[in-house]
Coordinates of C-alpha atoms in Angstrom, one line a residue:
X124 CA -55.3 82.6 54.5
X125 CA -51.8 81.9 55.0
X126 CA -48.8 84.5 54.2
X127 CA -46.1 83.1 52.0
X128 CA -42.3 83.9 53.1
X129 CA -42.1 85.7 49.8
X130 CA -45.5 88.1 50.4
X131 CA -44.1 88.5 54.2
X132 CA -40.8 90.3 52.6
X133 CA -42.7 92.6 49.9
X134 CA -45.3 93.9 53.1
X135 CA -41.9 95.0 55.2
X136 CA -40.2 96.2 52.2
X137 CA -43.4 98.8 52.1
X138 CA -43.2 99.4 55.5
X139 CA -40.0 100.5 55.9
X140 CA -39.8 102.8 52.4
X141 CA -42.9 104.5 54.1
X142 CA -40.7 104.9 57.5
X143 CA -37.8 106.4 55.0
X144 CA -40.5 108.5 53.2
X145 CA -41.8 110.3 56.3
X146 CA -38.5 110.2 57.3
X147 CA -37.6 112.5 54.9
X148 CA -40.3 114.7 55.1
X149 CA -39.4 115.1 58.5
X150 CA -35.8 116.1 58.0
X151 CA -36.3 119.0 55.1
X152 CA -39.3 120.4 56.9
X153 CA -41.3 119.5 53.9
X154 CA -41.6 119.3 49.9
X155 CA -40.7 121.9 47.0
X156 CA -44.2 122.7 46.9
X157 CA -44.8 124.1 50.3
X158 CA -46.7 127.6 50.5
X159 CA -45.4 130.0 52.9
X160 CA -48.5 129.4 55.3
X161 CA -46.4 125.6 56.0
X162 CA -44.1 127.6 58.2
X163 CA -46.3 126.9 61.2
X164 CA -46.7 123.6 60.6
X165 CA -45.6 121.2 63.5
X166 CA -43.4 119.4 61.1
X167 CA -41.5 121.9 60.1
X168 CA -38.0 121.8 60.9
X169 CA -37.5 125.5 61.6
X170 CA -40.9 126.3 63.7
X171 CA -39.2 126.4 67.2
X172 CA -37.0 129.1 65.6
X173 CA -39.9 131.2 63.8
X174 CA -42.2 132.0 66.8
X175 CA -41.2 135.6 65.5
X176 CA -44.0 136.1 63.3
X177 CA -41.7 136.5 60.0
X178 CA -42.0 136.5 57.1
X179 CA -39.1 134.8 54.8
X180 CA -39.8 135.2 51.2
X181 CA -37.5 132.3 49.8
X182 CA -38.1 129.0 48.0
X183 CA -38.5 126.0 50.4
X184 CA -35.8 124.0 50.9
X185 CA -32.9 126.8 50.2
X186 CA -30.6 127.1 53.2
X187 CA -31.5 130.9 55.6
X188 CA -28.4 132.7 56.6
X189 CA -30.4 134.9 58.4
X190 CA -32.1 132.7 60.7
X191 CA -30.6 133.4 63.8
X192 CA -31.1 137.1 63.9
X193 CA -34.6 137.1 63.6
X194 CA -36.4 137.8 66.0
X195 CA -37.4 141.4 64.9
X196 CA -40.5 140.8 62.7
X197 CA -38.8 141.8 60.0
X198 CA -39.1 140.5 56.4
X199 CA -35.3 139.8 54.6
X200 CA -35.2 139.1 51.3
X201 CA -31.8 139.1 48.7
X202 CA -31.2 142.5 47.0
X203 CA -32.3 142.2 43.4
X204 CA -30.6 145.6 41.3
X205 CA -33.9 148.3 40.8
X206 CA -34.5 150.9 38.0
X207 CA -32.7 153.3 39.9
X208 CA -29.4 151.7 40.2
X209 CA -29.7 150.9 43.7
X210 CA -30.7 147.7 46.2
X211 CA -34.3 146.1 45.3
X212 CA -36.1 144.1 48.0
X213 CA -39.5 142.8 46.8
X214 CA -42.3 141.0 49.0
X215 CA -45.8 140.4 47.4
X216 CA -46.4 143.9 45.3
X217 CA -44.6 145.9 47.8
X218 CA -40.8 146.8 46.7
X219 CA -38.7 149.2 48.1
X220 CA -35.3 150.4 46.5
X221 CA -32.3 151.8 48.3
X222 CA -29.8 153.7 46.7
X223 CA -27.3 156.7 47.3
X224 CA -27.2 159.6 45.3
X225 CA -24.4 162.0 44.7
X226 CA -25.9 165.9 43.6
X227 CA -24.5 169.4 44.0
X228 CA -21.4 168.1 45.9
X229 CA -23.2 166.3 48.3
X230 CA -24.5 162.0 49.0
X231 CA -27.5 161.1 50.3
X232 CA -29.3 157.9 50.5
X233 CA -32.8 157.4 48.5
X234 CA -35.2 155.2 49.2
X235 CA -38.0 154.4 46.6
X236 CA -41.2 152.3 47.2
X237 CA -44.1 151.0 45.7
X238 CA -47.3 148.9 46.7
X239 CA -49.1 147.2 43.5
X240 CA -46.9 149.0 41.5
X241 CA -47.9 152.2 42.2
X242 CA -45.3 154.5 44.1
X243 CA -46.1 155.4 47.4
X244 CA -46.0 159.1 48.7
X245 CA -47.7 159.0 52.1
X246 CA -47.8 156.3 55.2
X247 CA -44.2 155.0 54.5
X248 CA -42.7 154.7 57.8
X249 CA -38.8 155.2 57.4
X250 CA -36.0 154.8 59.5
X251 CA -32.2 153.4 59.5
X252 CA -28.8 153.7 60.8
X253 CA -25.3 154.0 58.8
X254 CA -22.2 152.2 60.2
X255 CA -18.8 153.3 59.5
X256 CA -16.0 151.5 58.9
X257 CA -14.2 153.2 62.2
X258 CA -17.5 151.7 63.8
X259 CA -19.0 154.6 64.8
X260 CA -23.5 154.6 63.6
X261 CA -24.9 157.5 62.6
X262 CA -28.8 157.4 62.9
X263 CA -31.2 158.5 59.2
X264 CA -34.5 159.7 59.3
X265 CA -35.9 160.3 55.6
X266 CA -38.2 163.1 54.3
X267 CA -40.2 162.5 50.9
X268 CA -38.6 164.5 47.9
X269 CA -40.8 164.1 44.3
X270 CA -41.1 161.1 44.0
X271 CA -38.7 159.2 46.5
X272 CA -38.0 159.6 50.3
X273 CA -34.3 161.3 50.8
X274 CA -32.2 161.4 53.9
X275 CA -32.3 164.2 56.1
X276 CA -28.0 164.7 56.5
X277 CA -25.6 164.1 53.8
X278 CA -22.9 161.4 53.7
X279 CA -19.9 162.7 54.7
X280 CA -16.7 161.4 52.9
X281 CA -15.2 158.3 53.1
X282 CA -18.0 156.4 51.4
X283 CA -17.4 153.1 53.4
X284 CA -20.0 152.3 55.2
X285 CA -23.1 150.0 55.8
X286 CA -26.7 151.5 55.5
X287 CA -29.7 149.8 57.2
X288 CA -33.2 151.2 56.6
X289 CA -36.4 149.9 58.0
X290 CA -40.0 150.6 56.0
X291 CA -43.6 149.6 56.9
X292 CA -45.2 150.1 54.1
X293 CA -49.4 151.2 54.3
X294 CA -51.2 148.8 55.7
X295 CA -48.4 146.0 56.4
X296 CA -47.2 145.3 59.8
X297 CA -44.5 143.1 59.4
X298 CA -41.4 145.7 58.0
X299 CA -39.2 145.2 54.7
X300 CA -35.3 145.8 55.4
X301 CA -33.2 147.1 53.1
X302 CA -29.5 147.4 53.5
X303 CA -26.9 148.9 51.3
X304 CA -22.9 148.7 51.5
X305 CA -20.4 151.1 49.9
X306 CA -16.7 150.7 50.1
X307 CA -15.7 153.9 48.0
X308 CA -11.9 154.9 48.0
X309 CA -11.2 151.5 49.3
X310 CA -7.5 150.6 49.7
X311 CA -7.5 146.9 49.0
X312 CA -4.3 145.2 50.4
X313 CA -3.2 141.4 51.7
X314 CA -1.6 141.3 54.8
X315 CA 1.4 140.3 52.8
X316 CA 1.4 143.9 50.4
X317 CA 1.2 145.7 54.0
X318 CA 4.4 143.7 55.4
X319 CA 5.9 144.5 52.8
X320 CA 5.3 148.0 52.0
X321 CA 6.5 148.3 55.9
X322 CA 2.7 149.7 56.8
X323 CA 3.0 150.2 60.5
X324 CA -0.3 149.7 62.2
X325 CA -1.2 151.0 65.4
X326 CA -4.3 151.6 67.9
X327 CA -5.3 155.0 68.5
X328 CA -5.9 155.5 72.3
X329 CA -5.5 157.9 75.0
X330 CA -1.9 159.7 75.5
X331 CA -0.5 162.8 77.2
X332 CA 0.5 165.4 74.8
X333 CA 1.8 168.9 75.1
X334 CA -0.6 171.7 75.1
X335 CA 0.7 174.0 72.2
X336 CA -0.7 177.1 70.1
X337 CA 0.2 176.7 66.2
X338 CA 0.4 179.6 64.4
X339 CA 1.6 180.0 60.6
X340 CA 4.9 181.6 59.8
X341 CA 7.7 182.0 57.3
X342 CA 10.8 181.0 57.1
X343 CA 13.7 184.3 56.5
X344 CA 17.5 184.8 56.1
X345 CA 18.8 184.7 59.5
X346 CA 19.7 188.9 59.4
X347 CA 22.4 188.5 62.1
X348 CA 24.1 186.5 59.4
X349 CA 22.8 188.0 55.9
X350 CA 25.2 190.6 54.2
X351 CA 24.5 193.4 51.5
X352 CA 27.8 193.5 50.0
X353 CA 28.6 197.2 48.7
X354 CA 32.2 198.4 46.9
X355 CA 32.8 201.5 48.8
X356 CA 34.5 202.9 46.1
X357 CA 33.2 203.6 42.5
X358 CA 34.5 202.0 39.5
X359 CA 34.1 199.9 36.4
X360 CA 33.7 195.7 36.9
X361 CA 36.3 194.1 35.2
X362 CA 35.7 190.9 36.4
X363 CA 33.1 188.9 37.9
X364 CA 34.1 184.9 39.4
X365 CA 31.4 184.5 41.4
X366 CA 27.5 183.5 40.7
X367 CA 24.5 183.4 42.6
X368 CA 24.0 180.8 44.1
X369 CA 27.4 179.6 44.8
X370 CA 28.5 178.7 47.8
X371 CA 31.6 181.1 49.1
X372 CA 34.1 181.0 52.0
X373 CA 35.4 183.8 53.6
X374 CA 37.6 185.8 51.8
X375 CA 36.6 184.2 48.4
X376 CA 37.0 187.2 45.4
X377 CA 33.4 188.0 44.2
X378 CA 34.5 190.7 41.7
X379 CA 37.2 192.6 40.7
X380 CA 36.9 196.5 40.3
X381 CA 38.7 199.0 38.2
X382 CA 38.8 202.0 40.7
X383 CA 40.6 205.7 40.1
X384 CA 40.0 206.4 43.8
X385 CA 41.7 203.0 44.7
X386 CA 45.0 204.4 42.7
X387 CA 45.1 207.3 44.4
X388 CA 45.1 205.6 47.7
X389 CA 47.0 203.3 47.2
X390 CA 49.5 206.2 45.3
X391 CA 49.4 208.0 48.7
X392 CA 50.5 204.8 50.5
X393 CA 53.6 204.5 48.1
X394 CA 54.5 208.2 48.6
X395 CA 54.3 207.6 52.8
X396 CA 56.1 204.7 52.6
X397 CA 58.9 206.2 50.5
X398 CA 59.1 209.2 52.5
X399 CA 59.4 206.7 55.7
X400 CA 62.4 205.2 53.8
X401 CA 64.1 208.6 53.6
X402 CA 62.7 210.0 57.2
X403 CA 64.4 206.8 58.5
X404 CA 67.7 207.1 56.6
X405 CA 68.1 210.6 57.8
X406 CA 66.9 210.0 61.7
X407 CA 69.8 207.3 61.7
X408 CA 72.7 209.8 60.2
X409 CA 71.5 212.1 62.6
X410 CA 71.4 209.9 65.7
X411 CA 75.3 208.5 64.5
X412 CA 75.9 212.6 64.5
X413 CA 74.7 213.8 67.4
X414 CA 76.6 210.6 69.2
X415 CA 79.3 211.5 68.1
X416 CA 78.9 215.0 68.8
X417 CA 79.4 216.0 65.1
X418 CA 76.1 217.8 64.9
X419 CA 73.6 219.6 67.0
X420 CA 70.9 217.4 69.1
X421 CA 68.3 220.1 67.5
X422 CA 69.2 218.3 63.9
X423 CA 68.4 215.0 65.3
X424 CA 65.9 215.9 67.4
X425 CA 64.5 216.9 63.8
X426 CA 65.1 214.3 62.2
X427 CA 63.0 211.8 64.7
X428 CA 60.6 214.2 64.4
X429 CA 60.3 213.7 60.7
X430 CA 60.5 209.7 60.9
X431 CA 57.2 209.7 63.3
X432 CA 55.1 212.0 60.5
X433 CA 56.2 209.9 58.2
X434 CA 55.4 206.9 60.6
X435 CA 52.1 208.3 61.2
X436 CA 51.2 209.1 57.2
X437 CA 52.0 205.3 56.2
X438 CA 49.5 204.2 58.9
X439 CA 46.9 206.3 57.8
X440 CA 47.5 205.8 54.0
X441 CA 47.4 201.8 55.1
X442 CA 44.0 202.3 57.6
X443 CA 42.3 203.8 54.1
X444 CA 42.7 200.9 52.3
X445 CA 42.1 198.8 55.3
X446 CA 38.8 200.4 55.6
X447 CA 37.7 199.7 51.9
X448 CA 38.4 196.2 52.1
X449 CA 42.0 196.9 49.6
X450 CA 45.2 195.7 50.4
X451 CA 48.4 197.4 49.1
X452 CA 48.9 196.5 45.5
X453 CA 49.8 193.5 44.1
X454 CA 49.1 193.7 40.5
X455 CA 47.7 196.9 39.3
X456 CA 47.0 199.9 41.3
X457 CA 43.7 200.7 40.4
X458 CA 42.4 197.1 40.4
X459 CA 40.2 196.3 43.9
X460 CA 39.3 192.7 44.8
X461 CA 36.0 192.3 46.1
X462 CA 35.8 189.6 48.9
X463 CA 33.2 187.7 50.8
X464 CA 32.6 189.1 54.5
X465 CA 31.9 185.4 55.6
X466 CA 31.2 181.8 54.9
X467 CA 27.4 181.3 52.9
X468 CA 25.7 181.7 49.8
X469 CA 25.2 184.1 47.0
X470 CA 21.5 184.6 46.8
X471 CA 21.5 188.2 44.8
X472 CA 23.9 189.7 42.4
X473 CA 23.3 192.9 40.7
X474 CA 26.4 193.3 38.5
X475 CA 27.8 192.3 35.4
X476 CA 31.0 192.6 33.1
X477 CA 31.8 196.0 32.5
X478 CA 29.3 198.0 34.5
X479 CA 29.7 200.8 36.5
X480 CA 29.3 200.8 39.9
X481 CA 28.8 203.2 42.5
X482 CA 30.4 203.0 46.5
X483 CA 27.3 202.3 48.0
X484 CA 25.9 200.1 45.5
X485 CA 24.0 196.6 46.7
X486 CA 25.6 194.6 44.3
X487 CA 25.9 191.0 46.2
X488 CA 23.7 189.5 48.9
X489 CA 25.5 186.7 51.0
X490 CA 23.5 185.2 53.5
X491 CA 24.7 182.4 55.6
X492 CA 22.2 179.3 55.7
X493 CA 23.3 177.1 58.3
X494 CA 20.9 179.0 60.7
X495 CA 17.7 180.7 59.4
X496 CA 15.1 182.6 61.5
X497 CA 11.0 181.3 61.1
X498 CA 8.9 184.3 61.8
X499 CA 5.2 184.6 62.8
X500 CA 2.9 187.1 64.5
X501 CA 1.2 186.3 67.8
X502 CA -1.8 188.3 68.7
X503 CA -2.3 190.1 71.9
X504 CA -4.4 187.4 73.6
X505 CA -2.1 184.8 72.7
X506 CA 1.5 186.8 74.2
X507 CA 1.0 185.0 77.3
X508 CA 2.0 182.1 75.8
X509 CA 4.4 183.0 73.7
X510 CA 7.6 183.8 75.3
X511 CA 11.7 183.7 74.9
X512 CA 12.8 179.9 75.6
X513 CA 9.7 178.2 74.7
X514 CA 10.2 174.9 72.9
X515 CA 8.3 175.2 69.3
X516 CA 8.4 172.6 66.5
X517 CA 8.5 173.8 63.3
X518 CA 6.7 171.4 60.2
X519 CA 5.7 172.1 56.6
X520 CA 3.3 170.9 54.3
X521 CA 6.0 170.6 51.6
X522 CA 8.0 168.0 52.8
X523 CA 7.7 165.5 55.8
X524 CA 11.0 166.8 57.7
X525 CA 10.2 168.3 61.2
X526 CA 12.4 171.2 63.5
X527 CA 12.5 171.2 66.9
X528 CA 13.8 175.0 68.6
X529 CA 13.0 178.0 71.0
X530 CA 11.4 181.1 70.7
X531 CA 14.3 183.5 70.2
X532 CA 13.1 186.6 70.3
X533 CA 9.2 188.6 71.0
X534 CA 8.2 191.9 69.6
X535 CA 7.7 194.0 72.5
X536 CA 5.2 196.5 70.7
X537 CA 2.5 195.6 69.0
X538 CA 1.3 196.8 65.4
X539 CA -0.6 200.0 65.4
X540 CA -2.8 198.3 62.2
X541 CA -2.7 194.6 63.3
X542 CA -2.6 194.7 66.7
X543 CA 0.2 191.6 66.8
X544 CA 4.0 191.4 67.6
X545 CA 6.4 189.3 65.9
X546 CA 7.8 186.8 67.3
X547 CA 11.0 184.0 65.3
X548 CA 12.5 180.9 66.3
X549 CA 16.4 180.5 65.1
X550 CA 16.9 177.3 63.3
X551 CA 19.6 175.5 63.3
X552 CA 19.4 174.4 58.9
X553 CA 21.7 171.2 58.3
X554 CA 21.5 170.6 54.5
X555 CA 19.8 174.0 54.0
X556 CA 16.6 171.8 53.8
X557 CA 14.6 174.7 55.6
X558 CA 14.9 177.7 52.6
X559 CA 13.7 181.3 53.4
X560 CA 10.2 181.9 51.8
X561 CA 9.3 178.4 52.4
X562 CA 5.3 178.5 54.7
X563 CA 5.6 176.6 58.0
X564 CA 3.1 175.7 60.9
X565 CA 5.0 176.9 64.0
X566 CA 3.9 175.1 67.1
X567 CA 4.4 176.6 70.8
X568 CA 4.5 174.1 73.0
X569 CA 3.1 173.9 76.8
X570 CA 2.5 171.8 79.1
X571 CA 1.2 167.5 78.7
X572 CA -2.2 167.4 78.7
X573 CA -3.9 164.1 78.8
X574 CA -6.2 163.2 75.9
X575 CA -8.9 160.8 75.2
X576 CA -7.6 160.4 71.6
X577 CA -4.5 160.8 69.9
X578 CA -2.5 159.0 66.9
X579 CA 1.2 159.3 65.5
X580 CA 2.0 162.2 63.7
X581 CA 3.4 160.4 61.0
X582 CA 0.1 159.5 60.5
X583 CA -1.3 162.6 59.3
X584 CA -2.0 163.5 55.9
X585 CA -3.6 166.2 54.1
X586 CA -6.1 165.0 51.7
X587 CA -8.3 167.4 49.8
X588 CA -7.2 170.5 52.1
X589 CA -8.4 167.9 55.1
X590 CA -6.0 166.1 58.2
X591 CA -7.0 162.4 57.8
X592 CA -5.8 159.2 58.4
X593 CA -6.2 155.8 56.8
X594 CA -7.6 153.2 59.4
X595 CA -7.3 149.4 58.5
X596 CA -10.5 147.7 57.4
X597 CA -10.8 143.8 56.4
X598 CA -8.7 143.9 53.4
X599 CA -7.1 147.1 53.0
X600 CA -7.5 150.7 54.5
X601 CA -9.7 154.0 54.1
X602 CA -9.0 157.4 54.7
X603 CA -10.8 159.0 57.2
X604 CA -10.9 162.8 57.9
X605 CA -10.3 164.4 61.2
X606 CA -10.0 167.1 62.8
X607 CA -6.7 167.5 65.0
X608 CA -5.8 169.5 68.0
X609 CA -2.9 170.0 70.2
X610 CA 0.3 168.2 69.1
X611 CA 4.5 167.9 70.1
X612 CA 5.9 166.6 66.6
X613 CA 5.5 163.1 67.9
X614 CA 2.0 162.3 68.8
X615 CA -1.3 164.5 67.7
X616 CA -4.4 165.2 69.3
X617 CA -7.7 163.9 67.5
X618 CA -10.8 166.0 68.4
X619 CA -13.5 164.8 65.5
X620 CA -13.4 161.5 63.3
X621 CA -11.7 159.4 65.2
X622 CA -12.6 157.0 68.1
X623 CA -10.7 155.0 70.9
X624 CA -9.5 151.5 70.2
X625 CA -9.4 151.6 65.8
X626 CA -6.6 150.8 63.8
X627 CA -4.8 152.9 61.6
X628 CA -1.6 153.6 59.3
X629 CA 1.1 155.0 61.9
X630 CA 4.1 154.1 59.5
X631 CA 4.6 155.2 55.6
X632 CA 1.4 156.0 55.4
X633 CA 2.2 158.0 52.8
X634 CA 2.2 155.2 50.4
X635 CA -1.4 154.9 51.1
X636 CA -1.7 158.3 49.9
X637 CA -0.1 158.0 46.7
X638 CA -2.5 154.8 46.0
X639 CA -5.2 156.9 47.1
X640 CA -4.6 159.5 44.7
X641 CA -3.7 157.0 41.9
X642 CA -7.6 155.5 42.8
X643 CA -8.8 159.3 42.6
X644 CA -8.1 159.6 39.0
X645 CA -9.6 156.4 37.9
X646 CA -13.0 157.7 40.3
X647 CA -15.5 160.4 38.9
X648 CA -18.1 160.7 41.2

């Protein structure tokens, strides 16, 4: 029979929507309804990549991001949230659940797992590995607690960090993976908030740094220049211009004293010097005499005599008052003015308005802050390093300022108790920033040393009684503890936390420590 033009066109319009059907078929590796047992069919789009054995629990025709990485035999599913509060994976009726838990101080990771609902205490096969955000893994082996499997070590602080953990459940091969991610105490900040904020970022890496023994010390008045001022004469304050506290020059009145004894001297000054007037009157008539040969030499010879006594008793009544700090009087006989001995401070003052005071009375202490001493002890094994002329940099945990000096001075016996010798540093004080009393870290220094790993000092900051650091993560920073060695004010020596080649806060990083503490209060853990 014949074929029409028209029933020519309708057989090749089948034809080719059957080509565009298989087509299609071929190009999503198959329809909604595909089992998983389809994955080894030879039409299926992704069999040249799953000669792994895997298992992929999702729904046919949803895009894999975890196609290329496996090759493990491992079965990846999306984290659902379990009863517990942690990561679910499911696959059939076997689930396991990762979580961490926070008891008694200390984190752990938990894992849970059950096979047809029923939790499983025996023939779990666990095991996993923790990345930190400074890239350093940490392996985790699991032992089973009640009714869950715990990790063996606790989770040291910063919680930032991404857990793995591998379980084979009884009687499965293939494994389930379960992964868990923490970003606890968490800085977040743009690039932008860190240029701005002036965050300086550097790499820590090897360096040479001096060798140095730290030791803790004190800072004191400076006793070469500290002065316990006493009257040396008794009396009765009638005045009292100066306060502690105040800064003084030289000279400056601190009190003024009513003083008997300080009338009678200066009385007997009076009485020499008028006797001096007459002794010197008489020595000249008798000179003019005895010229002129009107009188005896023995008359003048007498009256010279008498001018040097009375010569002599002016001197000594003056050297009295010299030696109490009086002058001659001015005002009042019996009034003393107590001066400063020197240019400082008033830092005691035991006096007031109307007291009585004795001569040897401590009634000011002036101590002179421009240079202050900062004492320690060293022990008897550490005297060998310790000696006069070795630079030391002084630092407190107060403020951020730092002190660069030399050992000044080294007991040469040691305690018959402690068994240590004293040692100070004199330090030069500009703005009196260092203040006696104030705790410092005093830091002998030796010779460079090279290091594996070392950061800016600026860096360091004590969080929580702990040196750390804050090292930059995608999109912000987190502290990281450490544990610091040998250091010359400008670079310090990391021993533990801290590995070659991360980044972290060199400059200001005290801004990330008041965000920090601003994120601690919101945090209860």
């Amino acid at each position: 029979m014949a074929i029409t033009k028209k029933q020519k066109a309708a057989i090749a319009a089948i034809i080719i929507a059957g080509a565009l059907g298989c087509g299609a078929v071929l190009l999503t590796g198959g329809t909604k309804g595909s089992s998983e047992e389809d994955h080894g069919h030879a039409e299926h789009s992704e069999a040249k990549g799953h000669d792994d054995a895997e298992h992929h629990g999702k729904a046919a025709g949803e895009g894999h991001p975890d196609d290329k990485d496996h090759a493990d035999e491992e079965h990846h599913e999306t984290a659902k949230k379990g009863p517990h509060g942690g990561n679910l994976y499911t696959r059939g009726g076997d689930t396991i659940e990762l979580a961490m838990s926070e008891e008694g101080g200390e984190a752990r990771l938990r894992v849970w797992a059950t096979k047809a609902g029923k939790p499983v205490a025996g023939g779990l096969s666990l095991s996993g590995d923790l990345k930190r955000a400074t890239g350093e893994s940490e392996p985790l082996q699991f032992k089973p607690v009640k009714d869950f499997f715990q990790s063996d070590a606790s989770i040291d602080e910063p919680h930032v960090f991404d857990a793995t953990v591998t379980a084979v459940l009884p009687g499965e091969k293939a494994p389930l993976v379960a992964k868990l991610s923490k970003e606890e105490g968490k800085i977040e900040l743009t690039a932008e908030q860190v240029t701005k904020a002036a965050i300086g970022v550097q790499v820590a890496g090897p360096a040479k740094v001096q060798s140095g023994l730290q030791f803790p010390g004190e800072i004191r008045f400076n006793e070469d220049r500290t002065a316990h001022v006493v009257p040396r004469l008794a009396g009765v304050v009638e005045a009292v211009p100066a306060n502690i506290g105040q800064q003084v020059k030289k000279g400056h009145v601190l009190a003024i004293i009513a003083s008997t004894g300080l009338s009678e001297q200066r009385s007997e000054l009076l009485a020499a010097q008028r006797r001096l007037d007459l002794a010197l009157t008489t020595h000249d008539r008798e000179k003019k005499l005895w010229e002129e040969k009107i009188s005896a030499e023995q008359d003048f010879l007498q009256a010279r005599t008498a001018l040097q006594e009375a010569q002599i008793a002016v001197q000594n009544a003056q050297q009295k008052l010299v030696a109490i700090g009086a002058s001659a009087a001015s005002k009042g006989l019996n009034q003393f003015e107590l001066r400063a001995p020197f240019d400082g401070i008033i830092v005691e003052k035991h006096l007031a308005l109307g007291e009585a005071v004795k001569e040897d009375a401590n009634i000011f202490t002036i101590s002179d802050l421009s240079t202050v001493w900062a004492e320690f002890v060293v022990s008897a094994k550490d005297l060998g390093h310790v000696r006069v002329g070795e630079k030391v940099t002084i630092s407190s945990t107060s403020f951020d300022s730092k002190a660069e000096g030399t050992v000044s001075y080294v007991g040469s016996l040691l305690g018959e108790q402690t068994r240590t010798a004293k040692a100070r540093v004199t330090l030069v004080n500009p703005g009196m920033a260092w203040r006696p009393g104030l705790f410092v870290t005093v830091n002998v220094l030796g010779e460079d040393v090279q290091v594996p790993v070392s950061v800016s000092s600026d860096a360091v900051q004590e969080i929580n009684g702990q040196n750390a650091v804050f090292i930059a993560v995608p999109g912000g920073f987190v502290v990281q503890p450490i544990k610091i060695g040998r250091t010359n004010g400008k670079l310090v020596e990391v021993l533990e936390g801290l590995k070659p080649g991360v980044r972290y806060a060199a400059a200001n990083s005290f801004i990330l420590k008041s965000e920090l503490g601003k994120a601690s209060a919101e945090h209860a853990h």
